[in-house]
Short mmCIF file of C-alpha atoms and ligand atoms in Angstrom, two decimals:
data_model
loop_
_atom_site.label_atom_id
_atom_site.label_comp_id
_atom_site.label_asym_id
_atom_site.label_seq_id
_atom_site.Cartn_x
_atom_site.Cartn_y
_atom_site.Cartn_z
CA MET S 1 159.41 55.28 48.58
CA PRO S 2 157.14 56.78 45.89
CA SER S 3 157.52 60.51 45.54
CA THR S 4 154.41 62.37 46.51
CA ILE S 5 155.02 66.06 46.87
CA THR S 6 157.83 68.58 46.63
CA VAL S 7 158.90 71.16 49.20
CA ALA S 8 157.98 73.88 46.77
CA GLN S 9 154.46 72.52 46.47
CA LEU S 10 154.23 72.26 50.24
CA ALA S 11 155.43 75.82 50.67
CA THR S 12 152.59 77.09 48.49
CA ILE S 13 150.05 75.16 50.49
CA ILE S 14 151.30 76.22 53.93
CA ASP S 15 151.48 79.85 52.98
CA ALA S 16 147.71 79.80 52.59
CA VAL S 17 147.17 78.31 56.08
CA PRO S 18 146.46 80.72 58.95
CA THR S 19 148.58 78.66 61.37
CA ALA S 20 152.33 79.15 61.79
CA ILE S 21 154.03 76.26 60.04
CA VAL S 22 157.70 75.29 59.78
CA ILE S 23 158.89 72.36 57.69
CA VAL S 24 162.19 70.70 58.52
CA ASP S 25 164.04 67.82 56.94
CA GLY S 26 165.37 64.72 58.63
CA GLN S 27 168.40 66.63 59.94
CA GLY S 28 166.40 69.46 61.41
CA ARG S 29 167.14 71.91 58.67
CA ILE S 30 164.40 74.39 57.90
CA GLU S 31 163.05 73.72 54.43
CA SER S 32 160.11 76.04 54.47
CA VAL S 33 158.50 78.64 56.77
CA ASN S 34 155.19 80.32 56.15
CA ALA S 35 154.64 84.02 56.75
CA GLN S 36 152.75 83.41 60.02
CA ALA S 37 155.63 81.37 61.44
CA ALA S 38 158.25 83.92 60.39
CA ARG S 39 156.21 86.73 61.94
CA LEU S 40 155.69 84.72 65.14
CA PHE S 41 159.43 84.29 65.64
CA GLY S 42 160.32 87.82 64.43
CA TYR S 43 162.18 86.81 61.24
CA THR S 44 161.64 87.19 57.55
CA SER S 45 161.03 83.85 55.83
CA GLY S 46 164.30 84.06 53.97
CA GLU S 47 166.35 84.45 57.15
CA LEU S 48 165.29 81.06 58.45
CA LEU S 49 165.58 78.91 55.36
CA GLY S 50 168.47 76.45 55.60
CA GLU S 51 169.02 77.17 59.34
CA THR S 52 168.54 74.40 61.90
CA ILE S 53 165.30 74.37 63.78
CA GLU S 54 167.26 74.77 67.05
CA ASN S 55 167.53 78.48 66.23
CA LEU S 56 163.92 78.71 67.30
CA VAL S 57 164.47 76.74 70.54
CA PRO S 58 165.50 78.59 73.75
CA HIS S 59 169.17 78.14 74.63
CA ARG S 60 168.44 76.30 77.85
CA LEU S 61 166.54 73.60 75.95
CA ARG S 62 168.65 73.54 72.85
CA ALA S 63 171.20 70.87 73.85
CA GLN S 64 168.63 68.10 74.20
CA HIS S 65 166.62 69.06 71.12
CA PRO S 66 168.58 67.23 68.38
CA ARG S 67 168.23 63.99 70.32
CA LEU S 68 164.47 64.41 70.62
CA ARG S 69 164.26 65.35 66.98
CA GLU S 70 166.18 62.27 65.88
CA GLY S 71 164.00 60.09 68.05
CA TYR S 72 160.99 61.43 66.23
CA VAL S 73 162.50 60.80 62.82
CA HIS S 74 162.99 57.14 63.73
CA ALA S 75 159.35 56.72 64.75
CA PRO S 76 157.47 59.44 62.97
CA GLN S 77 153.76 59.85 63.61
CA THR S 78 151.26 62.63 63.84
CA ARG S 79 151.22 63.79 67.45
CA PRO S 80 151.55 66.81 69.68
CA MET S 81 155.08 67.54 70.73
CA GLY S 82 156.38 67.53 74.24
CA ALA S 83 153.40 65.84 75.89
CA GLY S 84 153.21 66.88 79.51
CA ARG S 85 155.95 69.50 79.16
CA ASP S 86 155.66 73.24 78.68
CA LEU S 87 157.17 74.21 75.35
CA PHE S 88 158.71 77.54 74.48
CA GLY S 89 159.77 79.25 71.29
CA LEU S 90 162.67 81.73 70.95
CA ARG S 91 162.14 84.93 69.02
CA LYS S 92 164.88 86.60 67.03
CA ASP S 93 165.05 89.30 69.69
CA GLY S 94 165.90 86.66 72.32
CA THR S 95 162.53 86.63 74.07
CA GLU S 96 160.72 83.37 74.80
CA PHE S 97 157.05 82.57 74.46
CA PRO S 98 154.91 79.54 75.29
CA ILE S 99 153.88 77.38 72.37
CA GLU S 100 152.08 74.21 71.44
CA ILE S 101 153.40 72.16 68.52
CA GLY S 102 151.74 69.52 66.36
CA LEU S 103 154.08 67.28 64.37
CA ASN S 104 153.25 65.69 61.00
CA PRO S 105 155.69 63.47 59.11
CA ILE S 106 155.43 63.83 55.35
CA THR S 107 157.22 61.89 52.68
CA ALA S 108 158.28 64.30 49.94
CA ASP S 109 160.50 63.93 46.93
CA GLU S 110 163.35 65.22 49.11
CA GLY S 111 162.82 62.47 51.72
CA LEU S 112 161.14 62.61 55.13
CA LEU S 113 159.93 66.05 56.11
CA VAL S 114 158.42 67.05 59.38
CA VAL S 115 155.67 69.66 59.24
CA SER S 116 155.30 71.45 62.58
CA ALA S 117 152.23 73.55 63.26
CA ILE S 118 152.99 76.05 66.01
CA VAL S 119 150.40 77.74 68.17
CA ASP S 120 151.32 80.75 70.29
CA LEU S 121 149.99 80.16 73.78
CA SER S 122 150.94 83.59 75.16
CA GLU S 123 147.37 84.85 75.10
CA ARG S 124 145.91 81.70 76.58
CA LYS S 125 148.61 81.58 79.24
CA ARG S 126 147.97 85.20 80.04
CA LEU S 127 144.25 84.49 80.44
CA GLU S 128 145.01 81.42 82.51
CA ALA S 129 147.36 83.42 84.70
CA ARG S 130 144.73 86.08 85.10
CA LEU S 131 142.12 83.47 86.06
CA ARG S 132 144.53 81.94 88.54
CA ALA S 133 145.29 85.34 90.02
CA ALA S 134 141.59 86.11 90.31
CA ILE S 135 140.94 82.75 91.96
CA GLU S 136 143.86 83.25 94.28
CA ALA S 137 142.69 86.68 95.36
CA ALA S 138 139.04 85.66 95.77
CA PRO S 139 137.72 86.12 99.30
CA THR S 140 135.92 82.79 98.88
CA ALA S 141 137.56 79.39 99.04
CA MET S 142 137.87 78.04 95.51
CA VAL S 143 138.73 74.54 94.45
CA MET S 144 139.15 73.35 90.87
CA ILE S 145 138.89 69.67 90.10
CA ASP S 146 139.63 67.79 86.90
CA PRO S 147 137.14 65.42 85.24
CA ALA S 148 138.34 62.59 87.50
CA GLY S 149 137.64 64.59 90.65
CA THR S 150 141.28 65.32 91.44
CA ILE S 151 142.07 68.69 92.94
CA VAL S 152 144.17 70.72 90.49
CA LEU S 153 143.94 74.17 91.99
CA VAL S 154 143.08 75.72 95.34
CA ASN S 155 143.40 79.29 96.55
CA ALA S 156 144.71 80.85 99.75
CA GLU S 157 141.24 81.03 101.29
CA THR S 158 140.85 77.27 100.81
CA GLU S 159 144.10 76.71 102.70
CA ARG S 160 142.82 78.91 105.51
CA LEU S 161 139.34 77.42 105.64
CA PHE S 162 140.31 73.75 105.51
CA GLY S 163 143.67 74.04 107.31
CA TYR S 164 145.74 72.43 104.54
CA ASP S 165 148.72 73.70 102.54
CA ARG S 166 147.91 73.76 98.85
CA ASP S 167 150.59 71.16 98.10
CA GLU S 168 148.83 68.75 100.43
CA LEU S 169 145.59 69.17 98.47
CA ARG S 170 146.76 69.26 94.89
CA GLY S 171 146.54 65.77 93.35
CA GLN S 172 144.17 64.50 96.06
CA GLU S 173 140.60 63.43 95.42
CA VAL S 174 138.20 66.23 96.27
CA GLU S 175 136.49 63.84 98.72
CA VAL S 176 139.21 64.58 101.31
CA LEU S 177 137.35 67.83 101.98
CA ILE S 178 134.08 66.01 102.72
CA PRO S 179 133.10 64.26 105.96
CA PRO S 180 133.45 60.46 105.54
CA ARG S 181 129.71 59.83 105.96
CA PHE S 182 129.00 61.74 102.71
CA ARG S 183 131.93 60.38 100.72
CA ALA S 184 130.37 57.25 99.26
CA HIS S 185 127.70 59.25 97.45
CA HIS S 186 129.93 62.00 96.21
CA PRO S 187 131.55 60.51 93.09
CA GLY S 188 128.05 59.65 91.82
CA LEU S 189 126.86 63.21 92.39
CA ARG S 190 129.99 64.51 90.69
CA ALA S 191 129.38 62.37 87.61
CA GLN S 192 125.78 63.55 87.56
CA TYR S 193 126.93 67.15 87.60
CA LEU S 194 129.44 66.58 84.81
CA SER S 195 126.77 65.07 82.58
CA LEU S 196 124.58 68.16 82.95
CA PRO S 197 126.85 70.98 83.98
CA GLU S 198 125.58 74.48 84.64
CA ALA S 199 126.55 77.17 87.08
CA ARG S 200 124.43 76.39 90.12
CA ARG S 201 124.40 75.87 93.85
CA MET S 202 125.21 72.44 95.16
CA GLY S 203 122.94 70.43 97.43
CA GLU S 204 119.99 72.83 97.32
CA SER S 205 117.92 70.49 99.42
CA ARG S 206 120.66 69.16 101.69
CA ASP S 207 122.85 70.55 104.42
CA LEU S 208 126.47 70.48 103.27
CA PHE S 209 129.53 70.15 105.45
CA GLY S 210 133.22 70.65 104.92
CA LEU S 211 135.92 68.61 106.68
CA ARG S 212 139.02 70.39 107.99
CA LYS S 213 142.43 68.75 108.16
CA ASP S 214 142.02 68.51 111.94
CA GLY S 215 138.87 66.40 111.46
CA SER S 216 136.39 69.09 112.50
CA GLU S 217 133.36 69.83 110.35
CA PHE S 218 131.66 73.06 109.42
CA PRO S 219 128.51 73.93 107.47
CA ILE S 220 129.11 75.22 103.95
CA GLU S 221 127.41 76.44 100.85
CA ILE S 222 128.88 75.57 97.46
CA GLY S 223 128.58 77.18 94.02
CA LEU S 224 129.59 75.04 91.04
CA ASN S 225 130.93 76.26 87.69
CA PRO S 226 131.86 74.03 84.78
CA VAL S 227 135.14 75.01 83.10
CA GLU S 228 135.68 73.57 79.63
CA SER S 229 139.29 72.89 78.67
CA ASP S 230 141.28 70.82 76.19
CA GLU S 231 141.66 68.20 78.88
CA GLY S 232 137.94 67.89 79.44
CA ARG S 233 135.41 69.38 81.76
CA PHE S 234 136.80 70.81 84.98
CA VAL S 235 134.68 72.09 87.82
CA LEU S 236 135.47 75.21 89.78
CA SER S 237 133.66 75.32 93.11
CA ALA S 238 133.33 78.31 95.39
CA ILE S 239 132.90 77.30 99.02
CA VAL S 240 131.43 79.57 101.68
CA ASP S 241 131.64 78.82 105.38
CA ILE S 242 128.17 79.45 106.80
CA SER S 243 128.94 78.57 110.46
CA GLU S 244 128.44 82.18 111.44
CA ARG S 245 125.18 82.48 109.55
CA THR S 246 123.96 79.16 110.97
CA ARG S 247 125.00 80.24 114.44
CA GLN S 248 123.13 83.50 114.08
CA ALA S 249 120.06 81.75 112.69
CA ASN S 250 120.18 79.28 115.58
CA GLU S 251 120.56 82.11 118.02
CA THR S 252 117.55 83.91 116.55
CA LEU S 253 115.60 80.69 116.71
CA TRP S 254 116.65 80.17 120.31
CA VAL S 255 115.68 83.72 121.25
CA ALA S 256 112.30 83.30 119.55
CA ASN S 257 111.78 79.95 121.29
CA GLU S 258 112.76 81.41 124.60
CA ALA S 259 110.29 84.29 124.15
CA LEU S 260 107.60 81.79 123.22
CA ARG S 261 108.38 79.61 126.21
CA ARG S 262 108.25 82.61 128.53
CA ALA S 263 104.99 83.82 127.00
CA ASN S 264 103.60 80.33 127.49
CA GLN S 265 104.78 80.27 131.09
CA ASP S 266 103.18 83.65 131.69
CA LEU S 267 99.96 82.42 130.15
CA GLU S 268 99.97 79.29 132.28
CA ARG S 269 100.72 81.29 135.38
CA SER S 270 97.92 83.75 134.68
CA ASN S 271 95.52 80.88 133.89
CA LEU S 272 96.46 79.25 137.13
CA GLU S 273 96.02 82.51 139.01
CA LEU S 274 92.66 83.02 137.36
CA ARG S 275 91.53 79.56 138.40
CA ARG S 276 92.85 80.10 141.90
CA PHE S 277 91.02 83.39 142.05
CA ALA S 278 87.84 81.80 140.72
CA TYR S 279 88.14 79.07 143.31
CA ILE S 280 88.78 81.39 146.24
CA ALA S 281 86.17 83.91 145.12
CA SER S 282 83.47 81.35 144.54
CA HIS S 283 84.36 79.35 147.63
CA ASP S 284 84.44 82.38 149.89
CA LEU S 285 81.29 83.80 148.36
CA GLN S 286 79.33 80.69 149.18
CA THR S 287 79.01 81.35 152.90
CA PRO S 288 77.79 84.98 152.69
CA MET S 289 75.54 83.92 149.79
CA ARG S 290 73.98 81.21 151.92
CA SER S 291 73.31 83.68 154.71
CA VAL S 292 71.80 86.19 152.26
CA THR S 293 69.51 83.44 151.02
CA SER S 294 68.44 82.36 154.48
CA PHE S 295 67.80 85.93 155.67
CA VAL S 296 65.73 86.80 152.63
CA GLU S 297 63.76 83.58 153.04
CA LEU S 298 63.34 84.33 156.74
CA LEU S 299 62.21 87.84 155.88
CA SER S 300 59.57 86.70 153.47
CA ALA S 301 58.37 83.85 155.71
CA THR S 302 58.19 85.95 158.91
CA TYR S 303 57.00 89.29 157.60
CA ALA S 304 54.97 88.27 154.57
CA ASP S 305 51.69 89.54 156.01
CA ARG S 306 53.18 92.87 157.06
CA LEU S 307 54.78 93.67 153.70
CA ASP S 308 52.88 95.24 150.85
CA GLU S 309 52.76 93.76 147.36
CA GLN S 310 55.68 95.93 146.18
CA ALA S 311 57.96 94.70 148.98
CA GLN S 312 56.92 91.10 148.34
CA ASP S 313 57.75 91.47 144.65
CA TRP S 314 61.19 92.83 145.52
CA ILE S 315 61.80 89.93 147.85
CA ARG S 316 60.78 87.43 145.10
CA ARG S 317 63.16 89.11 142.70
CA THR S 318 65.92 89.09 145.30
CA VAL S 319 65.39 85.35 145.86
CA ARG S 320 65.59 84.71 142.11
CA SER S 321 68.76 86.75 141.75
CA VAL S 322 70.34 85.11 144.74
CA HIS S 323 69.45 81.73 143.34
CA GLN S 324 71.05 82.65 140.03
CA LEU S 325 74.12 83.94 141.80
CA ARG S 326 74.46 80.70 143.74
CA THR S 327 74.26 78.68 140.54
CA LEU S 328 76.95 80.88 139.04
CA ILE S 329 79.18 80.46 142.06
CA GLN S 330 78.70 76.70 142.03
CA ASP S 331 79.45 76.46 138.31
CA LEU S 332 82.52 78.63 138.70
CA LEU S 333 83.72 76.56 141.60
CA GLU S 334 83.29 73.43 139.58
CA TYR S 335 85.17 74.93 136.64
CA SER S 336 88.08 76.02 138.80
CA ARG S 337 88.30 72.58 140.40
CA ILE S 338 88.75 70.57 137.22
CA ASP S 339 92.54 70.68 137.17
CA ALA S 340 92.84 70.93 140.93
CA VAL S 341 91.65 67.38 141.52
CA GLU S 342 94.36 64.77 141.57
CA ARG S 343 92.09 61.75 141.33
CA PRO S 344 93.81 59.01 139.35
CA PHE S 345 92.06 57.80 136.19
CA GLU S 346 90.11 54.57 136.44
CA ASP S 347 88.12 52.37 134.09
CA VAL S 348 84.82 54.12 133.57
CA ALA S 349 81.83 52.52 131.86
CA MET S 350 80.32 55.33 129.85
CA SER S 351 76.87 53.74 129.92
CA GLY S 352 76.86 54.18 133.72
CA VAL S 353 78.05 57.76 133.26
CA VAL S 354 75.05 58.49 131.02
CA GLU S 355 72.67 56.85 133.54
CA ASP S 356 74.03 59.05 136.33
CA ALA S 357 73.71 62.18 134.22
CA LEU S 358 70.11 61.30 133.32
CA ALA S 359 69.29 60.67 136.96
CA LEU S 360 70.70 64.07 137.92
CA LEU S 361 68.64 65.75 135.19
CA GLY S 362 65.52 64.05 136.60
CA ALA S 363 62.69 66.57 136.52
CA ALA S 364 64.01 68.59 133.55
CA LEU S 365 63.96 65.41 131.55
CA SER S 366 60.39 64.41 132.30
CA GLU S 367 59.01 67.95 132.17
CA SER S 368 60.34 68.48 128.68
CA GLY S 369 59.04 65.15 127.44
CA ALA S 370 62.50 64.39 126.13
CA LYS S 371 63.43 61.08 124.61
CA VAL S 372 67.02 59.91 125.06
CA VAL S 373 68.39 57.18 122.80
CA CYS S 374 71.73 55.74 123.81
CA GLY S 375 73.83 53.43 121.67
CA ALA S 376 76.47 50.94 122.93
CA LEU S 377 79.06 52.81 124.94
CA PRO S 378 82.59 51.71 125.80
CA VAL S 379 84.67 51.64 128.95
CA VAL S 380 87.30 54.37 128.99
CA ARG S 381 90.10 55.48 131.31
CA GLY S 382 89.08 58.65 133.07
CA ASP S 383 87.74 60.60 135.98
CA ARG S 384 84.21 59.31 136.47
CA SER S 385 82.63 62.28 138.18
CA GLN S 386 84.10 64.69 135.63
CA LEU S 387 82.77 62.57 132.77
CA VAL S 388 79.35 62.61 134.43
CA GLN S 389 79.68 66.41 134.46
CA VAL S 390 80.35 66.45 130.70
CA LEU S 391 77.35 64.29 129.85
CA LEU S 392 75.17 66.20 132.29
CA ASN S 393 76.04 69.51 130.59
CA LEU S 394 75.67 68.18 127.05
CA ILE S 395 72.37 66.33 127.63
CA GLY S 396 71.14 69.21 129.79
CA ASN S 397 71.84 71.69 126.96
CA ALA S 398 70.25 69.38 124.40
CA ILE S 399 67.05 69.56 126.42
CA LYS S 400 67.34 73.23 127.41
CA TYR S 401 67.94 74.53 123.89
CA ARG S 402 65.00 72.64 122.45
CA ALA S 403 62.82 73.82 119.58
CA ALA S 404 59.02 73.48 119.39
CA GLU S 405 58.84 69.67 119.32
CA PRO S 406 59.87 67.49 122.31
CA PRO S 407 63.63 66.98 122.48
CA LEU S 408 65.18 63.85 121.00
CA VAL S 409 68.69 63.23 122.27
CA THR S 410 70.90 60.57 120.70
CA ILE S 411 74.13 59.46 122.36
CA SER S 412 76.59 57.29 120.49
CA ALA S 413 80.24 56.19 120.44
CA GLU S 414 82.49 55.08 117.65
CA ARG S 415 85.91 53.39 117.87
CA ARG S 416 88.71 55.21 116.09
CA ARG S 417 92.37 54.29 115.83
CA ASP S 418 93.60 55.77 119.11
CA ASP S 419 90.47 56.97 120.81
CA TRP S 420 86.71 56.87 121.13
CA LEU S 421 84.59 59.44 119.41
CA PHE S 422 81.38 60.31 121.29
CA ALA S 423 78.42 62.26 119.96
CA VAL S 424 75.47 63.88 121.68
CA ARG S 425 72.93 64.97 119.07
CA ASP S 426 69.73 66.92 119.51
CA ASN S 427 66.87 68.24 117.40
CA GLY S 428 66.93 71.64 119.11
CA ILE S 429 67.37 75.24 118.00
CA GLY S 430 70.93 74.80 116.72
CA MET S 431 73.30 77.70 116.14
CA GLU S 432 75.11 79.56 113.39
CA GLU S 433 78.56 78.38 112.39
CA LYS S 434 80.22 81.61 113.53
CA HIS S 435 79.47 80.63 117.15
CA HIS S 436 80.87 77.10 116.95
CA GLN S 437 84.18 78.00 118.62
CA ARG S 438 83.06 80.76 120.92
CA ILE S 439 80.52 78.75 122.93
CA PHE S 440 83.32 76.70 124.54
CA GLU S 441 84.80 79.85 126.13
CA ILE S 442 83.78 80.62 129.68
CA PHE S 443 80.76 82.98 130.08
CA GLN S 444 80.02 82.90 126.35
CA ARG S 445 76.26 82.58 125.82
CA LEU S 446 74.16 83.07 122.74
CA HIS S 447 70.90 83.70 124.55
CA ASP S 448 69.23 85.95 127.02
CA PRO S 449 68.94 84.42 130.53
CA GLN S 450 65.21 85.30 130.41
CA ASP S 451 64.71 82.90 127.49
CA TYR S 452 67.22 80.26 128.46
CA PRO S 453 68.67 80.42 131.97
CA GLY S 454 72.35 79.55 132.31
CA THR S 455 75.77 80.82 133.31
CA GLY S 456 77.81 80.17 130.14
CA ILE S 457 80.18 77.87 132.04
CA GLY S 458 78.88 74.40 131.13
CA LEU S 459 80.68 73.96 127.81
CA ALA S 460 83.86 75.53 129.20
CA VAL S 461 83.75 72.81 131.87
CA CYS S 462 83.22 70.16 129.17
CA ARG S 463 86.20 71.42 127.22
CA ARG S 464 88.51 71.45 130.22
CA VAL S 465 87.48 67.94 131.23
CA VAL S 466 87.88 66.59 127.70
CA HIS S 467 91.31 68.23 127.43
CA ARG S 468 92.28 66.69 130.73
CA HIS S 469 91.39 63.34 129.17
CA GLY S 470 93.62 64.06 126.15
CA GLY S 471 90.66 64.60 123.84
CA ARG S 472 89.01 67.30 121.75
CA ILE S 473 85.49 68.70 121.73
CA TRP S 474 83.62 70.49 118.94
CA VAL S 475 80.14 71.13 117.64
CA GLU S 476 78.46 70.63 114.30
CA SER S 477 75.29 72.64 114.07
CA GLU S 478 73.07 74.82 111.94
CA LEU S 479 70.55 77.35 113.11
CA GLY S 480 67.16 75.61 113.46
CA ARG S 481 68.52 72.18 112.54
CA GLY S 482 69.73 70.75 115.83
CA SER S 483 73.28 70.31 117.09
CA ALA S 484 75.76 67.48 117.38
CA PHE S 485 78.42 67.81 120.06
CA HIS S 486 81.43 65.54 119.50
CA PHE S 487 84.23 64.75 121.89
CA THR S 488 87.04 62.20 122.00
CA ILE S 489 88.47 60.21 124.89
CA ALA S 490 91.40 57.82 124.72
CA GLY S 491 89.80 54.40 125.04
CA ARG S 492 91.05 50.82 125.03
CA GLU S 493 88.18 48.40 125.49
CA ALA S 494 85.39 47.19 123.30
CA PRO S 495 81.85 48.49 123.87
CA THR S 496 80.20 46.78 126.81
CA SER S 497 76.64 47.90 126.55
P1 ADP N 501 74.82 77.81 129.36
O1 ADP N 501 74.02 76.71 128.82
O2 ADP N 501 74.91 77.82 130.82
O3 ADP N 501 74.51 79.12 128.77
P2 ADP N 501 77.03 76.53 128.05
O4 ADP N 501 78.48 76.82 128.20
O5 ADP N 501 76.56 75.17 128.39
O6 ADP N 501 76.34 77.61 128.94
O7 ADP N 501 76.62 76.88 126.59
C1 ADP N 501 77.07 78.08 125.98
C2 ADP N 501 76.08 78.51 124.93
O8 ADP N 501 76.10 77.61 123.84
C3 ADP N 501 74.67 78.50 125.37
O9 ADP N 501 74.34 79.73 125.99
C4 ADP N 501 73.90 78.28 124.11
O10 ADP N 501 73.70 79.51 123.46
C5 ADP N 501 74.82 77.46 123.27
N1 ADP N 501 74.44 76.03 123.31
C6 ADP N 501 74.97 75.08 124.08
N2 ADP N 501 74.41 73.87 123.82
C7 ADP N 501 73.52 74.07 122.84
C8 ADP N 501 72.64 73.21 122.13
N3 ADP N 501 72.56 71.90 122.37
N4 ADP N 501 71.86 73.77 121.16
C9 ADP N 501 71.93 75.08 120.90
N5 ADP N 501 72.75 75.94 121.55
C10 ADP N 501 73.53 75.45 122.51
#
């Protein structure tokens, strides 16, 4: 073997190295110790020279050491010592301390030498112990996994939360803590996290669940922390049971829902009561109204010549008012009846509906010189007389709210995916956009009865009928530029006329 270096030369080199280094010969005799190594073990360098290395090995491990040492000499290579075992050094004062040792065989003039670099692990072990203690005492369940996803550490809270003893968990894949339906995806997600690790919450956009030993599940929230170590990237996860929070949130939601449901019920009840009242009031008012009308008419017919002009004027006014009141009562009665009728829906040809409405408008139509243009209209499922009511109100309004020129009313229908869209357009006075919603409320009018007579019920009737047919009604209009009333009705057949 060619000579390469002497112990003396080596000693000079290792003295300059900040690591503790001990050089032994093939028999385990200490050939050289640098100052750091001597200090680490509590000796002076001179004290150790010529002693066997076993002096630095704790008594309990000493017996087996020469055998291990000789094994190394027979197959020397650069490697860490005691793979998988915890190593300890023995100080001169008899105390032990954890160490890590790297072994390097060197061929010197004196033969084979083994250079051991010794690292004191006390500080690291202390930190590790402190970390473990902190994890153990944490009020949150904490689970540490190694790069392969194997559980290496769990704390007391994890045992409590998942119902396992720590020995049952250590060495298992972390997937045991996850419900089976999420397991297949998990290793992929884990790998993803390891490739881009940062402290963050897990599953921001998903609901996460933990699986107890007894098979039950519970909602959780997880915080992830990468932990770098010599053995690779570990992940420390903090797991919080959010059952209570979820339960409370659900409870709040339930309470809110319940309140909403009750408010809705109240509203429906009061709507129903209102309609009942409207029905009873208008129905019961009809008879006395009729007798008021007949008596006033009788009065004016029988005593006309005996009454002066003033009295006659009052009677005329009374007749007008009574007439108006009767119209109001009739409209109200009609409005309150919309939901009361239980007539089943039938196939209704909308062209016939328009014809009926036009016939009912009769005089108003001819007097105004109106022109009505009607496109092809479909057959829909509905309540025929109510649909006549809708068209009567819409066409009637189109004529009533006319501008200077004779009214032109266009009626059309258009097939959409699930319904028919109808339009009744006019060239009348139109209205400002701010009124577009309001006019469908009962009694809402934009005009003085002197200018345009009416009760403000017609469009409210239209809306109720359209709603009853599962549709919607709205207006598109501008002041002075006419109006287009649109409504939808669920329809199934092709236009027939
Ligand atoms: P009424 O016509 O009896 O007043 P409606 O409920 O039918 O009641 O209409 C409510 C209000 O909407 C009307 O007073 C009117 O101001 C406005 N309106 C309805 N139709 C039209 C229309 N075609 N053009 C302009 N304004 C209209």
